[in-house]
CSV table of N, CA, C and O in Angstrom, one decimal:
chain,number,residue,atom,x,y,z
A,15,PRO,N,-62.7,3.2,68.0
A,15,PRO,CA,-63.0,1.6,68.3
A,15,PRO,C,-63.8,0.6,67.2
A,15,PRO,O,-64.7,1.3,66.6
A,16,LEU,N,-63.4,-0.1,66.9
A,16,LEU,CA,-64.1,-1.3,66.3
A,16,LEU,C,-64.8,-2.2,67.1
A,16,LEU,O,-64.8,-3.2,68.1
A,17,LEU,N,-66.1,-2.3,67.3
A,17,LEU,CA,-66.9,-3.1,68.2
A,17,LEU,C,-68.1,-4.0,67.2
A,17,LEU,O,-68.3,-4.3,66.1
A,18,GLY,N,-68.5,-5.4,67.8
A,18,GLY,CA,-69.3,-5.7,67.0
A,18,GLY,C,-69.1,-7.0,65.8
A,18,GLY,O,-69.9,-6.3,65.1
A,19,VAL,N,-67.7,-7.8,65.5
A,19,VAL,CA,-68.1,-7.6,64.8
A,19,VAL,C,-68.6,-9.2,64.7
A,19,VAL,O,-68.1,-9.8,65.3
A,20,SER,N,-68.9,-9.2,63.8
A,20,SER,CA,-69.4,-10.8,63.7
A,20,SER,C,-69.8,-11.7,62.2
A,20,SER,O,-69.8,-10.6,61.1
A,21,LEU,N,-69.5,-12.7,61.6
A,21,LEU,CA,-69.9,-13.6,61.2
A,21,LEU,C,-71.3,-14.0,60.7
A,21,LEU,O,-72.3,-14.8,61.7
A,22,SER,N,-71.4,-14.7,59.5
A,22,SER,CA,-72.4,-15.0,58.9
A,22,SER,C,-72.3,-16.3,58.2
A,22,SER,O,-70.7,-15.6,57.1
A,23,VAL,N,-72.6,-16.9,57.9
A,23,VAL,CA,-72.5,-17.9,57.2
A,23,VAL,C,-74.2,-18.5,55.8
A,23,VAL,O,-74.4,-18.9,56.4
A,24,GLN,N,-73.5,-19.2,54.3
A,24,GLN,CA,-74.5,-19.6,53.8
A,24,GLN,C,-73.7,-20.9,53.4
A,24,GLN,O,-72.7,-20.6,52.5
A,25,PRO,N,-74.2,-22.0,53.0
A,25,PRO,CA,-75.2,-22.4,53.8
A,25,PRO,C,-75.0,-22.3,55.8
A,25,PRO,O,-74.5,-22.1,55.8
A,26,PRO,N,-76.8,-21.9,56.0
A,26,PRO,CA,-77.4,-21.6,57.5
A,26,PRO,C,-76.6,-22.8,57.8
A,26,PRO,O,-76.5,-24.1,58.0
A,27,GLY,N,-75.6,-22.7,59.6
A,27,GLY,CA,-74.9,-23.5,60.2
A,27,GLY,C,-73.3,-24.3,59.5
A,27,GLY,O,-72.8,-24.9,60.4
A,28,GLY,N,-73.1,-23.8,58.7
A,28,GLY,CA,-71.6,-23.7,58.5
A,28,GLY,C,-71.7,-25.7,57.9
A,28,GLY,O,-71.0,-26.2,57.9
A,29,GLN,N,-72.5,-26.3,57.5
A,29,GLN,CA,-72.3,-27.7,57.3
A,29,GLN,C,-73.0,-27.8,56.0
A,29,GLN,O,-73.8,-27.5,55.4
A,30,MET,N,-72.3,-28.8,54.8
A,30,MET,CA,-72.4,-29.2,53.8
A,30,MET,C,-71.7,-30.0,53.2
A,30,MET,O,-70.6,-30.8,53.5
A,31,ALA,N,-71.9,-30.5,51.5
A,31,ALA,CA,-70.9,-31.8,51.3
A,31,ALA,C,-70.2,-31.6,50.7
A,31,ALA,O,-69.7,-30.2,50.2
A,32,LEU,N,-69.5,-32.4,50.3
A,32,LEU,CA,-67.7,-32.1,50.4
A,32,LEU,C,-68.7,-31.5,48.4
A,32,LEU,O,-69.5,-32.1,47.6
A,33,GLY,N,-67.1,-30.8,48.1
A,33,GLY,CA,-67.8,-30.5,47.2
A,33,GLY,C,-68.2,-28.9,46.5
A,33,GLY,O,-68.4,-28.4,46.0
A,34,ASP,N,-69.3,-29.2,47.7
A,34,ASP,CA,-70.2,-27.5,48.1
A,34,ASP,C,-69.5,-26.9,47.9
A,34,ASP,O,-68.1,-26.4,48.5
A,35,SER,N,-70.4,-25.5,47.8
A,35,SER,CA,-69.5,-24.3,47.8
A,35,SER,C,-70.0,-23.5,49.6
A,35,SER,O,-71.0,-23.3,49.3
A,36,LEU,N,-69.3,-22.3,50.6
A,36,LEU,CA,-69.1,-21.6,51.1
A,36,LEU,C,-69.0,-20.3,51.2
A,36,LEU,O,-68.3,-20.1,50.8
A,37,VAL,N,-70.0,-19.9,51.7
A,37,VAL,CA,-69.5,-18.6,51.7
A,37,VAL,C,-69.6,-17.2,53.0
A,37,VAL,O,-71.1,-17.8,54.3
A,38,LEU,N,-68.8,-16.5,53.8
A,38,LEU,CA,-68.4,-16.6,55.3
A,38,LEU,C,-68.6,-15.1,55.1
A,38,LEU,O,-68.0,-14.4,53.7
A,39,SER,N,-69.8,-14.2,55.6
A,39,SER,CA,-69.4,-12.4,56.0
A,39,SER,C,-69.0,-11.6,56.8
A,39,SER,O,-69.5,-13.3,57.8
A,40,CYS,N,-68.4,-11.2,56.8
A,40,CYS,CA,-68.3,-10.2,57.7
A,40,CYS,C,-68.9,-9.1,58.4
A,40,CYS,O,-69.3,-8.5,57.0
A,41,ALA,N,-69.4,-8.7,59.3
A,41,ALA,CA,-69.4,-7.5,59.3
A,41,ALA,C,-69.4,-6.3,61.0
A,41,ALA,O,-68.5,-7.5,61.4
A,42,VAL,N,-69.4,-5.6,60.2
A,42,VAL,CA,-69.1,-4.8,61.9
A,42,VAL,C,-69.9,-4.0,62.4
A,42,VAL,O,-71.1,-3.0,60.9
A,43,ALA,N,-70.7,-3.7,63.4
A,43,ALA,CA,-71.6,-3.2,64.2
A,43,ALA,C,-71.4,-1.4,64.1
A,43,ALA,O,-72.0,-0.8,63.9
A,44,VAL,N,-69.9,-1.5,64.6
A,44,VAL,CA,-69.5,0.1,65.2
A,44,VAL,C,-67.8,-0.4,64.4
A,44,VAL,O,-67.1,-0.6,65.0
A,45,GLY,N,-67.7,0.9,63.7
A,45,GLY,CA,-66.1,1.2,63.1
A,45,GLY,C,-66.5,1.5,61.8
A,45,GLY,O,-67.4,1.9,61.1
A,46,THR,N,-65.8,3.7,61.7
A,46,THR,CA,-65.7,4.0,61.0
A,46,THR,C,-64.2,3.9,60.4
A,46,THR,O,-64.0,3.3,60.5
A,47,GLY,N,-63.6,4.5,59.3
A,47,GLY,CA,-63.0,4.8,58.6
A,47,GLY,C,-62.6,3.9,57.6
A,47,GLY,O,-63.6,2.8,57.3
A,48,PRO,N,-61.3,3.5,56.6
A,48,PRO,CA,-61.4,2.5,56.2
A,48,PRO,C,-60.4,1.4,56.7
A,48,PRO,O,-60.2,1.2,57.6
A,49,LEU,N,-61.8,0.2,56.5
A,49,LEU,CA,-61.8,-0.8,56.5
A,49,LEU,C,-60.8,-1.9,56.5
A,49,LEU,O,-61.3,-2.2,54.8
A,50,SER,N,-59.9,-2.8,57.0
A,50,SER,CA,-59.0,-4.1,56.6
A,50,SER,C,-59.5,-5.3,56.5
A,50,SER,O,-59.7,-5.1,58.3
A,51,PHE,N,-60.3,-6.1,55.8
A,51,PHE,CA,-60.2,-7.5,56.4
A,51,PHE,C,-58.9,-8.5,56.1
A,51,PHE,O,-58.4,-8.6,55.8
A,52,SER,N,-59.6,-9.4,56.9
A,52,SER,CA,-58.4,-10.8,56.8
A,52,SER,C,-59.0,-12.3,57.6
A,52,SER,O,-59.7,-11.6,58.3
A,53,TRP,N,-59.1,-13.0,56.6
A,53,TRP,CA,-59.8,-14.3,57.4
A,53,TRP,C,-58.6,-15.5,57.4
A,53,TRP,O,-58.0,-15.4,56.6
A,54,ASN,N,-59.4,-16.0,58.3
A,54,ASN,CA,-58.7,-17.0,58.7
A,54,ASN,C,-58.8,-18.1,59.4
A,54,ASN,O,-60.2,-18.4,59.1
A,55,TRP,N,-58.2,-18.6,59.5
A,55,TRP,CA,-58.9,-20.1,60.0
A,55,TRP,C,-57.9,-20.9,60.7
A,55,TRP,O,-56.9,-21.2,60.6
A,56,GLU,N,-58.2,-22.3,61.9
A,56,GLU,CA,-57.7,-22.9,62.8
A,56,GLU,C,-56.7,-23.7,61.5
A,56,GLU,O,-57.5,-24.6,60.8
A,57,GLY,N,-55.2,-23.6,62.2
A,57,GLY,CA,-54.4,-24.3,61.5
A,57,GLY,C,-53.9,-24.2,60.7
A,57,GLY,O,-52.4,-24.8,60.1
A,58,SER,N,-54.1,-22.3,60.0
A,58,SER,CA,-53.0,-22.1,59.1
A,58,SER,C,-52.9,-21.0,59.7
A,58,SER,O,-53.2,-19.8,60.4
A,59,GLY,N,-51.9,-19.6,59.5
A,59,GLY,CA,-51.3,-19.4,59.9
A,59,GLY,C,-51.2,-17.6,58.2
A,59,GLY,O,-51.1,-16.3,59.3
A,60,ALA,N,-51.1,-18.6,57.2
A,60,ALA,CA,-51.9,-17.1,56.2
A,60,ALA,C,-52.9,-17.2,56.0
A,60,ALA,O,-53.8,-17.5,56.6
A,61,PRO,N,-53.3,-15.4,56.0
A,61,PRO,CA,-54.7,-15.4,55.7
A,61,PRO,C,-55.6,-15.3,54.9
A,61,PRO,O,-54.9,-15.8,53.5
A,62,LEU,N,-57.0,-16.2,54.2
A,62,LEU,CA,-57.4,-16.6,52.8
A,62,LEU,C,-58.5,-15.8,52.9
A,62,LEU,O,-58.2,-16.4,51.0
A,63,GLY,N,-57.7,-14.4,53.0
A,63,GLY,CA,-58.8,-13.7,51.7
A,63,GLY,C,-58.3,-12.4,52.6
A,63,GLY,O,-58.5,-12.2,53.8
A,64,THR,N,-59.1,-11.1,52.8
A,64,THR,CA,-59.1,-9.3,52.1
A,64,THR,C,-60.1,-8.6,52.3
A,64,THR,O,-60.3,-7.6,51.6
A,65,LYS,N,-60.9,-9.9,51.9
A,65,LYS,CA,-62.6,-8.7,52.2
A,65,LYS,C,-63.5,-8.7,53.1
A,65,LYS,O,-63.2,-10.0,53.0
A,66,PRO,N,-64.9,-8.8,53.1
A,66,PRO,CA,-65.7,-8.5,53.0
A,66,PRO,C,-66.3,-10.3,53.4
A,66,PRO,O,-67.5,-10.5,54.5
A,67,HIS,N,-66.4,-10.4,52.4
A,67,HIS,CA,-66.9,-11.9,51.5
A,67,HIS,C,-65.7,-12.7,51.7
A,67,HIS,O,-64.7,-12.6,50.9
A,68,LEU,N,-66.0,-14.0,52.2
A,68,LEU,CA,-65.1,-15.2,52.2
A,68,LEU,C,-66.1,-16.1,51.4
A,68,LEU,O,-67.1,-16.4,51.4
A,69,GLU,N,-65.4,-16.6,49.6
A,69,GLU,CA,-66.3,-18.3,49.3
A,69,GLU,C,-65.1,-18.7,49.5
A,69,GLU,O,-63.7,-19.0,48.2
A,70,LEU,N,-65.3,-20.4,49.5
A,70,LEU,CA,-64.1,-21.2,49.3
A,70,LEU,C,-65.1,-22.0,48.5
A,70,LEU,O,-66.7,-22.3,48.5
A,71,ARG,N,-65.1,-22.3,46.9
A,71,ARG,CA,-65.9,-23.3,45.7
A,71,ARG,C,-65.0,-24.7,46.0
A,71,ARG,O,-63.9,-24.6,46.8
A,72,HIS,N,-66.0,-25.3,46.4
A,72,HIS,CA,-66.0,-27.1,46.6
A,72,HIS,C,-65.0,-27.0,46.9
A,72,HIS,O,-64.2,-28.0,47.1
A,73,VAL,N,-65.7,-27.1,48.9
A,73,VAL,CA,-64.8,-27.8,49.8
A,73,VAL,C,-64.6,-28.9,49.3
A,73,VAL,O,-64.9,-29.9,48.8
A,74,ALA,N,-63.2,-29.2,50.5
A,74,ALA,CA,-62.5,-30.6,50.7
A,74,ALA,C,-62.5,-31.1,51.7
A,74,ALA,O,-63.2,-29.9,53.3
A,75,ASP,N,-62.7,-32.2,52.1
A,75,ASP,CA,-62.9,-32.2,54.2
A,75,ASP,C,-61.6,-31.7,54.8
A,75,ASP,O,-62.2,-31.6,55.9
A,76,ASN,N,-60.0,-31.4,54.2
A,76,ASN,CA,-59.8,-30.8,54.8
A,76,ASN,C,-60.1,-28.6,55.3
A,76,ASN,O,-59.4,-28.9,55.9
A,77,GLU,N,-61.1,-28.9,54.7
A,77,GLU,CA,-61.6,-27.3,54.8
A,77,GLU,C,-62.7,-27.0,55.8
A,77,GLU,O,-63.5,-25.7,56.5
A,78,SER,N,-63.3,-28.4,56.5
A,78,SER,CA,-63.8,-28.8,57.9
A,78,SER,C,-62.4,-28.3,59.3
A,78,SER,O,-61.8,-28.2,59.1
A,79,SER,N,-63.1,-26.6,59.6
A,79,SER,CA,-62.2,-26.2,60.4
A,79,SER,C,-63.4,-25.4,61.1
A,79,SER,O,-64.1,-24.5,61.0
A,80,GLN,N,-62.8,-24.2,62.3
A,80,GLN,CA,-62.9,-23.0,62.8
A,80,GLN,C,-62.0,-21.7,61.7
A,80,GLN,O,-61.5,-21.6,61.5
A,81,TYR,N,-63.2,-21.0,61.2
A,81,TYR,CA,-62.9,-19.8,61.0
A,81,TYR,C,-63.5,-18.3,61.1
A,81,TYR,O,-64.2,-18.8,62.0
A,82,TRP,N,-62.7,-17.3,61.3
A,82,TRP,CA,-62.8,-16.1,61.8
A,82,TRP,C,-62.3,-14.6,60.8
A,82,TRP,O,-61.1,-15.3,60.5
A,83,CYS,N,-63.1,-13.5,61.3
A,83,CYS,CA,-62.5,-12.3,59.9
A,83,CYS,C,-61.6,-11.5,61.6
A,83,CYS,O,-62.4,-11.9,62.5
A,84,ARG,N,-60.8,-11.3,61.3
A,84,ARG,CA,-60.4,-9.9,61.9
A,84,ARG,C,-60.3,-8.4,60.9
A,84,ARG,O,-59.9,-8.3,59.7
A,85,VAL,N,-61.0,-7.6,61.5
A,85,VAL,CA,-60.9,-6.0,61.4
A,85,VAL,C,-59.9,-5.1,61.5
A,85,VAL,O,-59.4,-5.5,62.6
A,86,ARG,N,-59.5,-4.3,61.0
A,86,ARG,CA,-59.0,-2.8,61.1
A,86,ARG,C,-59.2,-1.9,60.6
A,86,ARG,O,-59.5,-2.1,59.5
A,87,ASN,N,-58.9,-1.3,61.7
A,87,ASN,CA,-58.9,0.2,60.7
A,87,ASN,C,-57.9,1.7,62.1
A,87,ASN,O,-58.3,1.7,62.8
A,88,GLY,N,-57.4,1.6,60.7
A,88,GLY,CA,-55.8,1.8,61.5
A,88,GLY,C,-55.1,1.8,63.0
A,88,GLY,O,-54.7,0.3,62.9
A,89,ASP,N,-55.1,2.3,64.2
A,89,ASP,CA,-54.8,0.9,65.5
A,89,ASP,C,-55.7,0.3,66.5
A,89,ASP,O,-55.3,-1.0,66.7
A,90,SER,N,-57.1,0.3,66.1
A,90,SER,CA,-57.8,-0.6,66.1
A,90,SER,C,-57.5,-2.4,65.4
A,90,SER,O,-57.9,-1.7,64.5
A,91,VAL,N,-58.1,-2.7,66.3
A,91,VAL,CA,-57.7,-4.5,66.2
A,91,VAL,C,-59.5,-5.5,65.8
A,91,VAL,O,-59.1,-4.7,67.9
A,92,ALA,N,-60.6,-5.6,66.3
A,92,ALA,CA,-60.9,-6.6,66.4
A,92,ALA,C,-61.7,-7.3,65.7
A,92,ALA,O,-61.2,-7.8,64.1
A,93,GLU,N,-61.6,-8.8,66.1
A,93,GLU,CA,-62.3,-10.5,66.2
A,93,GLU,C,-63.2,-10.7,66.3
A,93,GLU,O,-63.8,-10.6,67.2
A,94,SER,N,-64.1,-11.2,65.1
A,94,SER,CA,-65.0,-12.5,65.8
A,94,SER,C,-64.8,-13.7,66.2
A,94,SER,O,-64.4,-13.9,66.4
A,95,ASP,N,-66.1,-13.9,66.2
A,95,ASP,CA,-65.6,-15.1,67.3
A,95,ASP,C,-65.4,-16.0,66.2
A,95,ASP,O,-66.2,-15.8,64.8
A,96,PRO,N,-65.2,-17.5,66.2
A,96,PRO,CA,-65.0,-18.9,65.6
A,96,PRO,C,-66.0,-18.8,65.0
A,96,PRO,O,-67.0,-19.0,65.8
A,97,LEU,N,-66.8,-19.7,63.5
A,97,LEU,CA,-67.7,-20.5,63.4
A,97,LEU,C,-66.7,-22.0,62.7
A,97,LEU,O,-66.2,-21.4,62.4
A,98,ASN,N,-67.6,-22.9,63.2
A,98,ASN,CA,-67.6,-24.1,63.1
A,98,ASN,C,-67.8,-24.5,62.1
A,98,ASN,O,-69.2,-24.8,61.1
A,99,VAL,N,-67.0,-24.6,61.1
A,99,VAL,CA,-66.8,-25.0,59.4
A,99,VAL,C,-66.7,-26.8,59.4
A,99,VAL,O,-66.3,-26.9,59.7
A,100,THR,N,-67.9,-27.2,58.6
A,100,THR,CA,-68.8,-28.7,58.8
A,100,THR,C,-68.3,-29.0,57.2
A,100,THR,O,-69.4,-29.5,56.3
A,101,VAL,N,-67.6,-30.3,56.7
A,101,VAL,CA,-67.5,-30.9,55.6
A,101,VAL,C,-67.8,-32.1,55.6
A,101,VAL,O,-67.3,-32.9,56.4
A,102,LEU,N,-69.5,-32.2,55.3
A,102,LEU,CA,-70.2,-33.0,55.8
A,102,LEU,C,-69.7,-35.4,54.7
A,102,LEU,O,-70.1,-36.4,55.5
A,103,GLY,N,-69.4,-35.2,53.7
A,103,GLY,CA,-68.9,-35.9,53.0
A,103,GLY,C,-69.8,-35.2,51.5
A,103,GLY,O,-69.9,-34.9,51.3
A,104,GLU,N,-69.6,-37.0,50.4
A,104,GLU,CA,-70.1,-36.6,49.0
A,104,GLU,C,-71.8,-37.1,49.6
A,104,GLU,O,-72.7,-37.3,50.2
A,105,ARG,N,-72.4,-35.4,48.3
A,105,ARG,CA,-74.0,-35.7,48.2
A,105,ARG,C,-74.2,-36.2,48.0
A,105,ARG,O,-73.8,-37.7,46.2
A,106,ASP,N,-74.8,-37.3,48.3
A,106,ASP,CA,-76.3,-38.2,47.9
A,106,ASP,C,-76.7,-37.9,46.1
A,106,ASP,O,-77.2,-37.1,46.3
A,107,PRO,N,-75.9,-38.7,45.2
A,107,PRO,CA,-76.3,-37.8,43.6
A,107,PRO,C,-78.2,-38.1,43.4
A,107,PRO,O,-78.5,-37.7,42.6
A,108,ARG,N,-78.7,-39.3,44.4
A,108,ARG,CA,-80.0,-39.5,44.3
A,108,ARG,C,-80.4,-37.9,44.3
A,108,ARG,O,-82.1,-38.0,44.2
A,109,ALA,N,-80.3,-37.8,45.8
A,109,ALA,CA,-81.1,-36.1,46.1
A,109,ALA,C,-81.0,-35.4,45.9
A,109,ALA,O,-80.1,-35.0,44.9
A,110,GLY,N,-81.7,-34.5,45.2
A,110,GLY,CA,-82.5,-33.9,44.6
A,110,GLY,C,-80.7,-32.0,44.7
A,110,GLY,O,-80.9,-32.1,46.7
A,111,ASP,N,-80.7,-31.3,43.9
A,111,ASP,CA,-79.6,-30.4,44.6
A,111,ASP,C,-80.2,-29.7,44.5
A,111,ASP,O,-81.1,-29.3,43.4
A,112,ASP,N,-81.2,-28.9,45.3
A,112,ASP,CA,-82.0,-27.8,46.2
A,112,ASP,C,-81.3,-26.6,45.6
A,112,ASP,O,-81.5,-25.5,46.6
A,113,LEU,N,-80.2,-26.2,45.7
A,113,LEU,CA,-79.6,-24.6,45.6
A,113,LEU,C,-79.5,-24.0,44.5
A,113,LEU,O,-79.5,-24.2,43.2
């Protein structure tokens, strides 16, 4: 069986300015064999990706949502808890870009 599917996000907290990049990572605490991943987000039935990491470049307003990953190994399937991602608006050009 698969256990302990978890998500991490960069930037921490899942909040970013319009146009920034977002990286989500999916990890499995317990599970063997070849693992297959699929990324999902609220409001879409189509998977966003099939790797352990998902990068969204130049995020747009409509990408504020809940994201989660589904992991499969043979007959076992497990999902992470959903993670809220919020696109806050445009970055202030006067603020330094610390990325």
